[in-house]
Coordinates of C-alpha atoms and ligand atoms in Angstrom, one line a residue:
M113 CA 121.9 127.0 106.6
Y114 CA 121.4 127.0 110.3
E115 CA 122.4 129.7 112.8
G116 CA 125.5 127.9 114.0
S117 CA 127.0 127.4 110.6
H118 CA 129.0 130.6 110.2
A119 CA 130.9 130.0 113.4
E120 CA 131.4 126.3 112.7
E121 CA 132.5 126.8 109.2
K122 CA 135.0 129.4 110.1
G123 CA 136.1 127.2 113.0
T124 CA 136.7 124.2 110.8
T125 CA 138.5 126.2 108.2
R126 CA 140.8 127.6 110.9
V127 CA 141.5 124.2 112.3
Y128 CA 142.2 122.8 108.9
A129 CA 144.5 125.8 108.1
A130 CA 146.4 125.0 111.3
V131 CA 146.8 121.4 110.2
M132 CA 148.1 122.6 106.8
S133 CA 151.3 123.7 108.5
H134 CA 150.1 127.2 109.4
R135 CA 150.5 128.3 105.9
W136 CA 147.9 131.0 106.6
P137 CA 148.3 133.3 108.4
D138 CA 152.1 132.8 108.7
A139 CA 152.5 133.2 105.0
I140 CA 150.7 136.5 105.2
V141 CA 152.8 137.8 108.1
D142 CA 156.1 136.5 106.9
T143 CA 155.9 137.5 103.2
P144 CA 159.5 137.4 102.1
L145 CA 159.2 140.3 99.7
A146 CA 157.3 143.1 101.4
N147 CA 155.9 144.4 98.2
S148 CA 155.1 141.1 96.5
A149 CA 151.4 140.8 95.7
F150 CA 149.1 138.6 97.8
D151 CA 148.9 135.1 96.4
Y152 CA 145.2 135.1 95.5
A153 CA 145.2 131.8 93.6
T154 CA 146.8 129.8 96.4
F155 CA 144.4 131.4 98.9
Y156 CA 141.4 130.2 96.8
T157 CA 142.8 126.8 96.3
Q158 CA 143.6 126.3 100.0
E159 CA 140.2 127.5 101.1
L160 CA 138.5 125.1 98.6
E161 CA 140.7 122.3 99.7
A162 CA 139.7 123.0 103.3
K163 CA 136.0 122.8 102.2
K164 CA 136.7 119.5 100.5
Q165 CA 138.4 118.2 103.7
N166 CA 135.5 119.3 106.0
K167 CA 133.0 117.9 103.4
S168 CA 131.3 121.2 102.8
Y169 CA 132.5 121.5 99.2
R170 CA 129.5 121.7 96.9
Y171 CA 129.2 119.3 93.9
F172 CA 126.5 120.1 91.3
N173 CA 124.9 117.6 88.9
S174 CA 123.7 118.6 85.5
I175 CA 119.9 118.2 85.8
N176 CA 117.8 119.7 83.0
R177 CA 114.2 119.4 84.0
L178 CA 111.9 118.8 81.1
A179 CA 108.6 120.8 81.0
Q180 CA 106.9 118.2 78.8
E181 CA 108.0 115.2 80.9
F182 CA 107.8 116.5 84.5
P183 CA 109.1 115.2 86.9
K184 CA 111.8 113.9 84.5
A185 CA 115.0 115.6 83.5
H186 CA 117.9 114.8 81.3
T187 CA 121.5 114.9 82.6
D188 CA 124.5 116.2 80.7
S189 CA 123.5 113.7 78.0
T190 CA 120.2 114.7 76.4
D191 CA 119.3 111.0 76.0
R192 CA 119.6 110.1 79.6
R193 CA 116.4 110.5 81.7
V194 CA 116.3 110.7 85.4
T195 CA 113.4 111.3 87.8
V196 CA 113.8 114.3 90.0
W197 CA 112.8 113.7 93.6
C198 CA 114.2 116.8 95.3
S199 CA 112.9 119.8 93.5
N200 CA 111.2 122.7 95.2
D201 CA 108.9 123.1 92.2
Y202 CA 106.6 121.3 94.6
L203 CA 103.4 121.5 92.4
G204 CA 104.9 121.4 88.9
M205 CA 103.8 124.9 88.3
S206 CA 106.9 125.6 86.2
N207 CA 105.1 123.8 83.4
N208 CA 101.5 124.8 84.1
L209 CA 99.9 125.6 80.8
E210 CA 98.1 128.7 82.0
V211 CA 101.4 130.1 83.4
L212 CA 103.3 129.2 80.2
E213 CA 100.7 130.9 78.0
K214 CA 100.7 134.0 80.1
M215 CA 104.5 134.2 80.0
Q216 CA 104.7 133.6 76.3
S217 CA 102.2 136.3 75.4
T218 CA 103.7 138.8 77.8
L219 CA 107.2 138.0 76.5
K220 CA 106.1 138.7 72.9
T221 CA 104.4 142.0 73.8
Y222 CA 106.8 143.4 76.4
G223 CA 110.2 141.7 75.6
S224 CA 112.7 139.9 77.7
G225 CA 113.8 142.4 80.3
A226 CA 112.3 145.2 82.6
G227 CA 114.9 147.7 81.4
G228 CA 116.1 148.9 84.8
T229 CA 115.4 149.4 88.4
R230 CA 111.8 150.2 89.5
N231 CA 113.0 153.8 89.9
I232 CA 114.5 154.3 86.5
S233 CA 112.6 152.3 83.8
G234 CA 111.4 149.1 85.4
H235 CA 108.2 150.1 87.2
N236 CA 105.5 148.4 85.2
K237 CA 101.9 147.3 85.4
H238 CA 103.0 143.6 85.9
A239 CA 104.9 144.5 89.0
E240 CA 102.0 146.5 90.4
S241 CA 99.5 143.9 89.5
I242 CA 101.3 141.0 91.2
E243 CA 101.9 143.1 94.3
G244 CA 98.1 143.7 94.5
T245 CA 97.5 139.9 94.1
L246 CA 100.1 139.0 96.8
A247 CA 98.7 141.6 99.2
K248 CA 95.2 140.0 98.7
L249 CA 96.6 136.5 99.1
H250 CA 97.9 137.4 102.6
H251 CA 95.1 139.9 103.4
K252 CA 97.7 142.6 104.0
E253 CA 97.6 146.2 103.0
A254 CA 100.5 146.0 100.6
A255 CA 103.2 143.8 99.1
L256 CA 106.6 144.4 97.4
V257 CA 108.3 142.2 94.9
F258 CA 112.1 141.5 94.9
T259 CA 114.3 139.6 92.6
S260 CA 114.2 136.6 95.0
C261 CA 113.1 135.9 98.5
Y262 CA 116.8 135.7 99.5
V263 CA 117.0 139.3 98.6
A264 CA 113.6 140.1 100.1
N265 CA 114.6 138.6 103.5
D266 CA 118.1 140.2 103.4
A267 CA 116.9 143.6 102.3
T268 CA 114.0 143.8 104.7
L269 CA 115.8 142.5 107.8
S270 CA 118.9 144.5 107.2
T271 CA 116.9 147.7 106.6
L272 CA 114.7 147.3 109.6
G273 CA 117.5 146.1 111.9
S274 CA 119.8 148.9 111.0
R275 CA 117.2 151.7 111.1
L276 CA 114.9 150.9 114.0
P277 CA 116.8 152.5 117.0
N278 CA 118.7 150.0 119.1
C279 CA 116.8 147.2 117.4
V280 CA 117.2 143.6 118.7
I281 CA 116.5 140.7 116.4
F282 CA 115.5 137.3 117.8
S283 CA 116.3 134.5 115.3
D284 CA 115.2 130.9 115.4
S285 CA 118.3 128.6 115.4
L286 CA 117.2 126.9 112.2
N287 CA 116.6 130.1 110.2
H288 CA 117.6 130.2 106.5
A289 CA 120.8 131.9 105.3
S290 CA 118.9 134.8 103.8
M291 CA 117.6 135.8 107.2
I292 CA 120.9 135.2 108.9
E293 CA 122.7 137.4 106.4
G294 CA 120.0 140.1 106.6
I295 CA 120.4 140.2 110.4
R296 CA 124.2 140.3 110.0
H297 CA 124.1 143.1 107.5
S298 CA 121.8 145.1 109.8
K299 CA 124.5 145.1 112.5
A300 CA 121.6 145.0 115.0
K301 CA 122.0 143.0 118.2
K302 CA 121.1 139.3 117.4
I303 CA 119.8 136.8 119.9
I304 CA 119.4 133.2 118.7
F305 CA 116.6 131.2 120.3
D306 CA 116.5 127.4 120.3
H307 CA 114.4 126.1 117.4
N308 CA 110.7 126.4 118.3
D309 CA 111.5 126.7 122.0
M310 CA 109.0 129.3 123.3
A311 CA 110.4 129.2 126.9
D312 CA 113.8 130.1 125.5
L313 CA 112.4 132.8 123.3
E314 CA 110.4 134.3 126.2
L315 CA 113.4 134.3 128.5
K316 CA 115.4 136.2 125.9
L317 CA 112.6 138.7 125.1
A318 CA 112.0 139.4 128.7
A319 CA 115.6 140.6 129.1
F320 CA 114.9 143.8 127.2
P321 CA 112.6 146.7 128.0
R322 CA 109.2 146.6 126.3
N323 CA 109.9 149.8 124.4
T324 CA 113.1 148.5 122.8
P325 CA 112.3 147.8 119.1
K326 CA 112.4 144.0 118.6
I327 CA 111.9 141.7 115.6
I328 CA 111.2 138.0 115.9
A329 CA 112.4 136.3 112.6
F330 CA 111.3 132.8 112.0
E331 CA 109.9 130.4 109.3
S332 CA 106.7 128.5 108.9
V333 CA 108.1 125.4 107.3
Y334 CA 111.7 124.7 108.1
S335 CA 112.9 123.3 104.8
M336 CA 115.6 120.8 105.9
S337 CA 113.7 119.3 108.9
G338 CA 110.1 119.9 107.7
T339 CA 109.2 121.2 111.2
I340 CA 106.6 123.9 111.6
G341 CA 107.2 127.3 113.3
K342 CA 105.0 128.1 116.3
I343 CA 103.4 131.1 114.7
A344 CA 100.4 131.7 117.0
E345 CA 102.6 131.4 120.1
I346 CA 105.3 133.7 118.7
C347 CA 102.6 136.3 117.9
D348 CA 101.5 136.1 121.6
L349 CA 105.0 136.6 122.8
A350 CA 105.5 139.4 120.3
K351 CA 102.5 141.2 121.7
K352 CA 103.5 140.7 125.3
Y353 CA 107.1 142.0 124.8
G354 CA 106.5 144.7 122.2
A355 CA 108.1 142.9 119.2
I356 CA 107.1 142.7 115.5
T357 CA 107.0 139.3 113.7
F358 CA 108.8 138.5 110.5
L359 CA 107.6 135.2 109.1
D360 CA 109.3 133.4 106.1
E361 CA 106.6 131.3 104.4
V362 CA 108.9 130.4 101.5
H363 CA 108.2 126.7 101.7
A364 CA 104.6 127.1 102.5
V365 CA 103.1 129.5 99.9
G366 CA 101.0 127.6 97.4
M367 CA 101.2 124.5 99.6
Y368 CA 99.0 125.2 102.7
G369 CA 95.7 126.9 103.4
P370 CA 92.5 127.1 101.4
T371 CA 94.0 129.6 99.0
G372 CA 97.7 128.6 99.2
A373 CA 98.7 131.6 101.4
G374 CA 100.8 129.3 103.7
I375 CA 100.8 127.9 107.2
A376 CA 99.5 131.0 108.9
E377 CA 96.4 130.8 106.7
H378 CA 96.2 127.0 107.1
L379 CA 96.0 127.4 110.9
D380 CA 92.6 129.1 110.6
Y381 CA 91.5 127.0 107.6
E382 CA 87.8 127.2 108.0
A383 CA 87.7 130.9 109.0
Q384 CA 89.9 131.8 106.1
A385 CA 87.9 129.7 103.7
S386 CA 84.8 131.5 104.7
G387 CA 86.3 135.0 104.5
H388 CA 86.8 135.7 108.2
Y389 CA 90.3 137.2 108.4
R390 CA 90.3 139.6 111.4
G391 CA 92.1 138.2 114.4
T392 CA 93.4 135.1 112.5
V393 CA 97.0 134.0 112.9
M394 CA 97.8 135.3 109.4
D395 CA 96.3 138.7 110.4
R396 CA 98.4 138.9 113.5
V397 CA 101.8 138.4 111.7
D398 CA 103.4 141.7 110.9
V399 CA 105.6 140.8 107.9
I400 CA 105.2 137.7 105.7
S401 CA 107.9 136.9 103.1
G402 CA 107.4 134.4 100.3
T403 CA 108.9 133.1 97.1
L404 CA 107.6 132.9 93.5
G405 CA 110.3 130.4 92.8
K406 CA 109.2 127.2 94.6
A407 CA 105.5 126.1 94.6
Y408 CA 104.7 128.9 92.1
G409 CA 107.3 127.6 89.7
C410 CA 108.8 130.9 88.6
V411 CA 111.4 133.2 90.3
G412 CA 111.2 136.2 92.6
G413 CA 110.4 137.0 96.2
Y414 CA 108.2 139.3 98.2
I415 CA 107.1 140.8 101.5
A416 CA 103.6 141.6 102.5
G417 CA 102.5 143.7 105.5
K418 CA 101.2 147.1 106.5
A419 CA 101.3 149.8 103.8
S420 CA 103.6 152.0 105.8
L421 CA 106.1 149.3 106.4
V422 CA 106.1 148.2 102.8
D423 CA 106.5 151.8 101.6
Y424 CA 109.4 152.2 104.1
I425 CA 111.2 149.2 102.7
R426 CA 110.5 150.3 99.1
S427 CA 112.0 153.7 99.9
L428 CA 115.0 152.6 101.9
A429 CA 116.1 149.0 101.1
P430 CA 119.2 149.0 98.8
G431 CA 118.3 145.4 97.8
F432 CA 115.1 146.6 96.4
I433 CA 116.1 150.0 95.0
F434 CA 119.4 149.3 93.2
T435 CA 118.6 146.3 91.1
T436 CA 116.8 145.6 87.8
T437 CA 113.2 144.6 88.2
L438 CA 112.1 141.1 87.3
P439 CA 111.1 140.7 83.6
P440 CA 107.5 141.4 82.8
A441 CA 106.9 137.8 81.6
V442 CA 108.2 136.4 84.9
L443 CA 105.9 138.8 86.9
A444 CA 102.9 138.0 84.8
G445 CA 103.5 134.2 84.9
A446 CA 104.1 134.2 88.6
E447 CA 100.9 136.2 89.2
R448 CA 99.0 133.6 87.1
A449 CA 100.5 130.8 89.2
V450 CA 99.4 132.5 92.5
Q451 CA 95.9 133.1 91.1
Y452 CA 95.8 129.5 89.8
Q453 CA 96.7 128.1 93.2
R454 CA 94.2 130.5 95.0
Q455 CA 91.4 128.8 93.1
T456 CA 92.2 125.1 93.6
T457 CA 93.4 122.9 96.4
T458 CA 93.7 119.8 94.1
D459 CA 97.5 120.0 93.5
R460 CA 98.5 120.6 97.1
K461 CA 96.2 117.9 98.3
M462 CA 97.7 115.4 95.8
Q463 CA 101.2 116.5 96.8
Q464 CA 100.3 115.7 100.5
I465 CA 98.8 112.3 99.6
N466 CA 102.0 111.4 97.7
T467 CA 104.2 112.7 100.5
R468 CA 102.3 110.5 103.0
S469 CA 102.6 107.4 100.9
V470 CA 106.4 107.9 100.4
K471 CA 106.9 108.5 104.1
T472 CA 105.0 105.4 105.0
G473 CA 106.8 103.3 102.4
L474 CA 110.2 104.4 103.6
T475 CA 109.3 103.9 107.2
N476 CA 108.1 100.4 106.5
L477 CA 111.5 99.7 105.0
D478 CA 113.1 100.8 108.2
I479 CA 114.7 103.8 106.4
P480 CA 115.2 106.7 108.8
V481 CA 112.6 109.3 108.0
L482 CA 112.6 112.4 110.3
H483 CA 108.9 112.6 110.9
N484 CA 107.3 116.0 110.7
P485 CA 103.8 117.5 109.9
S486 CA 104.8 118.9 106.5
H487 CA 105.4 117.9 102.9
I488 CA 109.2 117.5 103.3
I489 CA 110.8 114.1 103.7
P490 CA 114.2 114.3 105.4
V491 CA 116.0 111.0 105.5
L492 CA 118.8 110.8 108.0
V493 CA 122.2 109.6 106.9
G494 CA 124.4 111.2 109.5
D495 CA 127.6 111.4 107.5
A496 CA 128.6 113.7 104.6
D497 CA 130.5 111.1 102.5
A498 CA 127.7 108.5 102.9
A499 CA 125.1 111.1 102.0
K500 CA 126.9 112.0 98.8
K501 CA 127.5 108.3 98.0
A502 CA 123.8 107.6 98.4
S503 CA 122.9 110.4 96.2
D504 CA 125.5 109.4 93.6
L505 CA 124.3 105.8 93.6
L506 CA 120.7 106.7 93.3
L507 CA 121.6 108.7 90.2
S508 CA 124.1 106.3 88.6
K509 CA 122.3 103.0 89.3
W510 CA 118.7 104.0 89.5
N511 CA 118.3 107.2 87.5
I512 CA 116.9 109.0 90.5
Y513 CA 118.0 112.5 91.5
V514 CA 118.0 113.3 95.2
Q515 CA 120.6 115.8 96.3
A516 CA 122.6 115.2 99.5
I517 CA 122.2 117.8 102.1
N518 CA 125.5 118.4 104.0
F519 CA 127.2 121.0 106.2
P520 CA 126.7 124.0 106.4
T521 CA 123.1 123.6 105.3
V522 CA 122.7 121.2 108.2
P523 CA 125.0 120.6 111.1
V524 CA 127.8 118.0 110.9
G525 CA 126.4 114.6 111.9
E526 CA 122.9 115.5 110.6
E527 CA 123.5 115.0 106.9
R528 CA 120.5 113.7 105.0
L529 CA 118.7 113.2 101.8
R530 CA 115.7 115.5 101.3
I531 CA 112.9 114.0 99.2
T532 CA 110.0 116.2 97.9
P533 CA 107.3 114.4 96.1
T534 CA 105.0 116.3 93.7
P535 CA 101.4 115.6 92.6
R536 CA 102.8 114.0 89.5
H537 CA 105.1 111.4 91.1
S538 CA 103.0 108.4 90.1
K539 CA 102.5 105.2 92.1
E540 CA 105.0 103.4 89.8
M541 CA 107.6 106.2 90.4
Q542 CA 107.0 105.9 94.1
D543 CA 107.4 102.1 94.2
Y544 CA 110.6 102.5 92.1
L545 CA 112.0 105.1 94.5
L546 CA 111.3 102.8 97.5
M547 CA 113.0 99.9 95.8
A548 CA 116.0 102.1 94.9
M549 CA 116.3 103.5 98.4
D550 CA 116.2 100.1 100.0
D551 CA 118.9 98.9 97.6
V552 CA 121.1 101.9 98.2
W553 CA 120.7 101.6 102.0
G554 CA 121.7 97.9 101.7
E555 CA 124.6 98.4 99.3
L556 CA 126.2 101.2 101.3
G557 CA 125.4 99.7 104.7
L558 CA 123.6 102.9 105.8
K559 CA 122.1 103.0 109.2
R560 CA 118.4 102.1 109.3
T561 CA 116.0 103.4 111.9
S562 CA 116.5 100.3 114.1
D563 CA 120.3 100.9 114.0
W564 CA 119.9 104.5 115.1
L565 CA 117.7 103.4 117.9
L566 CA 120.3 100.9 119.0
S567 CA 123.2 103.3 119.0
H568 CA 121.3 106.3 120.6
G569 CA 118.6 107.0 123.1
L570 CA 120.9 105.9 126.0
G571 CA 121.7 109.5 127.1
G572 CA 124.1 110.1 124.2
E573 CA 126.4 113.1 124.1
N574 CA 124.8 115.1 121.4
P575 CA 121.3 116.3 122.4
R576 CA 120.6 117.5 118.8
I577 CA 121.2 114.1 117.4
E578 CA 119.2 112.5 120.2
K579 CA 116.3 114.7 119.3
L580 CA 116.6 113.7 115.6
V581 CA 116.7 110.1 116.5
A582 CA 113.6 110.5 118.7
S583 CA 111.8 112.0 115.7
L584 CA 112.4 108.8 113.7
T585 CA 109.7 107.0 115.6
T586 CA 107.4 109.8 116.8
E587 CA 104.0 109.9 115.2
V588 CA 103.1 113.3 113.9
E589 CA 99.7 114.5 112.8
P590 CA 100.1 116.0 109.3
L591 CA 99.0 119.6 108.8
W592 CA 96.8 118.4 106.0
T593 CA 94.7 116.1 108.2
N594 CA 92.6 113.3 106.8
E595 CA 89.6 115.6 107.3
K596 CA 91.1 118.3 105.2
L597 CA 92.2 115.7 102.5
D598 CA 88.7 114.2 102.5
L599 CA 90.1 110.9 103.7
P600 CA 88.5 108.6 106.3
A601 CA 89.5 109.4 110.0
R602 CA 93.1 108.5 110.8
E603 CA 93.7 105.7 113.3
S604 CA 96.2 106.7 116.0
R605 CA 99.1 104.3 115.8
P606 CA 102.8 104.4 116.3
V607 CA 105.0 104.8 113.2
Q608 CA 105.4 101.3 111.7
R609 CA 108.9 100.0 111.2
A610 CA 110.1 96.7 109.8
S611 CA 113.0 95.0 111.6
S612 CA 116.4 96.0 110.4
S613 CA 117.4 94.5 107.0
G614 CA 120.8 96.1 107.2
Ligands
LIG92 C1 113.5 129.4 104.1 C2 114.0 130.0 102.9 N1 113.8 131.4 102.8 C3 114.2 132.0 101.7 C4 114.8 131.4 100.6 C5 115.2 132.2 99.4 O1 114.1 132.1 98.5 P1 114.5 132.3 96.9 O2 114.8 131.0 96.4 O3 113.2 133.0 96.4 O4 115.6 133.3 96.9 C6 114.9 130.0 100.6 C7 115.5 129.3 99.5 O5 115.8 128.2 99.4 C8 114.5 129.3 101.8 O6 114.6 128.0 101.9

């Protein structure tokens, strides 16, 4: 969800309600019987109908991922296999044998649940142990585990924002819902800066005295665009204007850096690999949040930072204090996954190689890939109905599962498919995906890159779409460079495109 989505969603609902003959709020005001109860059911139905009309209604598919057949799943029929191309289990760690064995043995010894909150009966050696491992991963003094990173972000930002006196929070316009909600819950003053726009951020920071507490909240990998946050530059600005930095590395942990600590680690790859941490980008970030539910294949979230800050959140954040701890088996399995990925770069390198080859294949088919330096492959569709139809057709005709990404996760007009290869999507699977995408683009008459270029770029009205269209043909150096992937040096060349095949 991007920062404009709350306002836009409310706006569209309001507009739709007006179209629906002003049923709300007139019906509320003009209730014929003053003491008749509110019509809850009609309210829900109408709100849902409005979501269907504005294309933000969410449809779920039954996808049951099979540990023994990764990346395959069965649908609502156990006999029907589909290949999953949009999971955030980026490295297949959900079925890693070491993780599974650790989980099974812990489950047998310690049972299924933690038995309560950390304060009551859920504080256990598994929680302490993984927090130690996560602190080490990010080279921070301490870490704290939450039931998810949604909760970690919400709890941390809402606690800091509500307790730091007169705090102002600066939020990147593409920030995830968990941060948006955390900031909202804090009731602190919120200033949105344009995505990755350092001049805009600086202008906004400079408007406040240096001694006003400030938090800059941003991500390292923006999951729907694959763009990368300007971590070093934001740390510079934070220092200059007396702010602290809150960096969400959810889509980067396990995936970047010599030990999988994320983009902040990756930016000083050699220094980090040789054990020189002081003064690195990761060292300069105040709070890092991460998930155990994506590249680490389990569930849970965390923050890492200075011991005093972590203790403060532990002591004051309701989202940490008043909820049952993650089960011991999950904590133990997740810790094993973190340790596993600290010791090998093989999976994340293979994931990057597969990402590259799918990006190149789609680009050569003139299918509109939004180019970026990360492992995410956003394919622009630009229309909610069409994106859903493309996803449905991939599933029904080709047994390929790629979920459509629609409003409010992305703005209206920027709807897309989001493809995430893993190390185990074979060459055959990739070729099959490319054939299917080409077919679906043809059958539905979806716009190819050359079509987007024809209809845009002439000073169109929507600068956001213009920017997206520009990224269809802009060559971007991947964060995992050829050198880091042990490949021959990369030739500099424009992104290749075939002519439109409609
Ligand atoms: C950027 C970002 N931050 C936080 C989260 C929440 O993480 P979790 O799934 O652990 O709740 C997500 C989940 O999709 C995310 O994309």
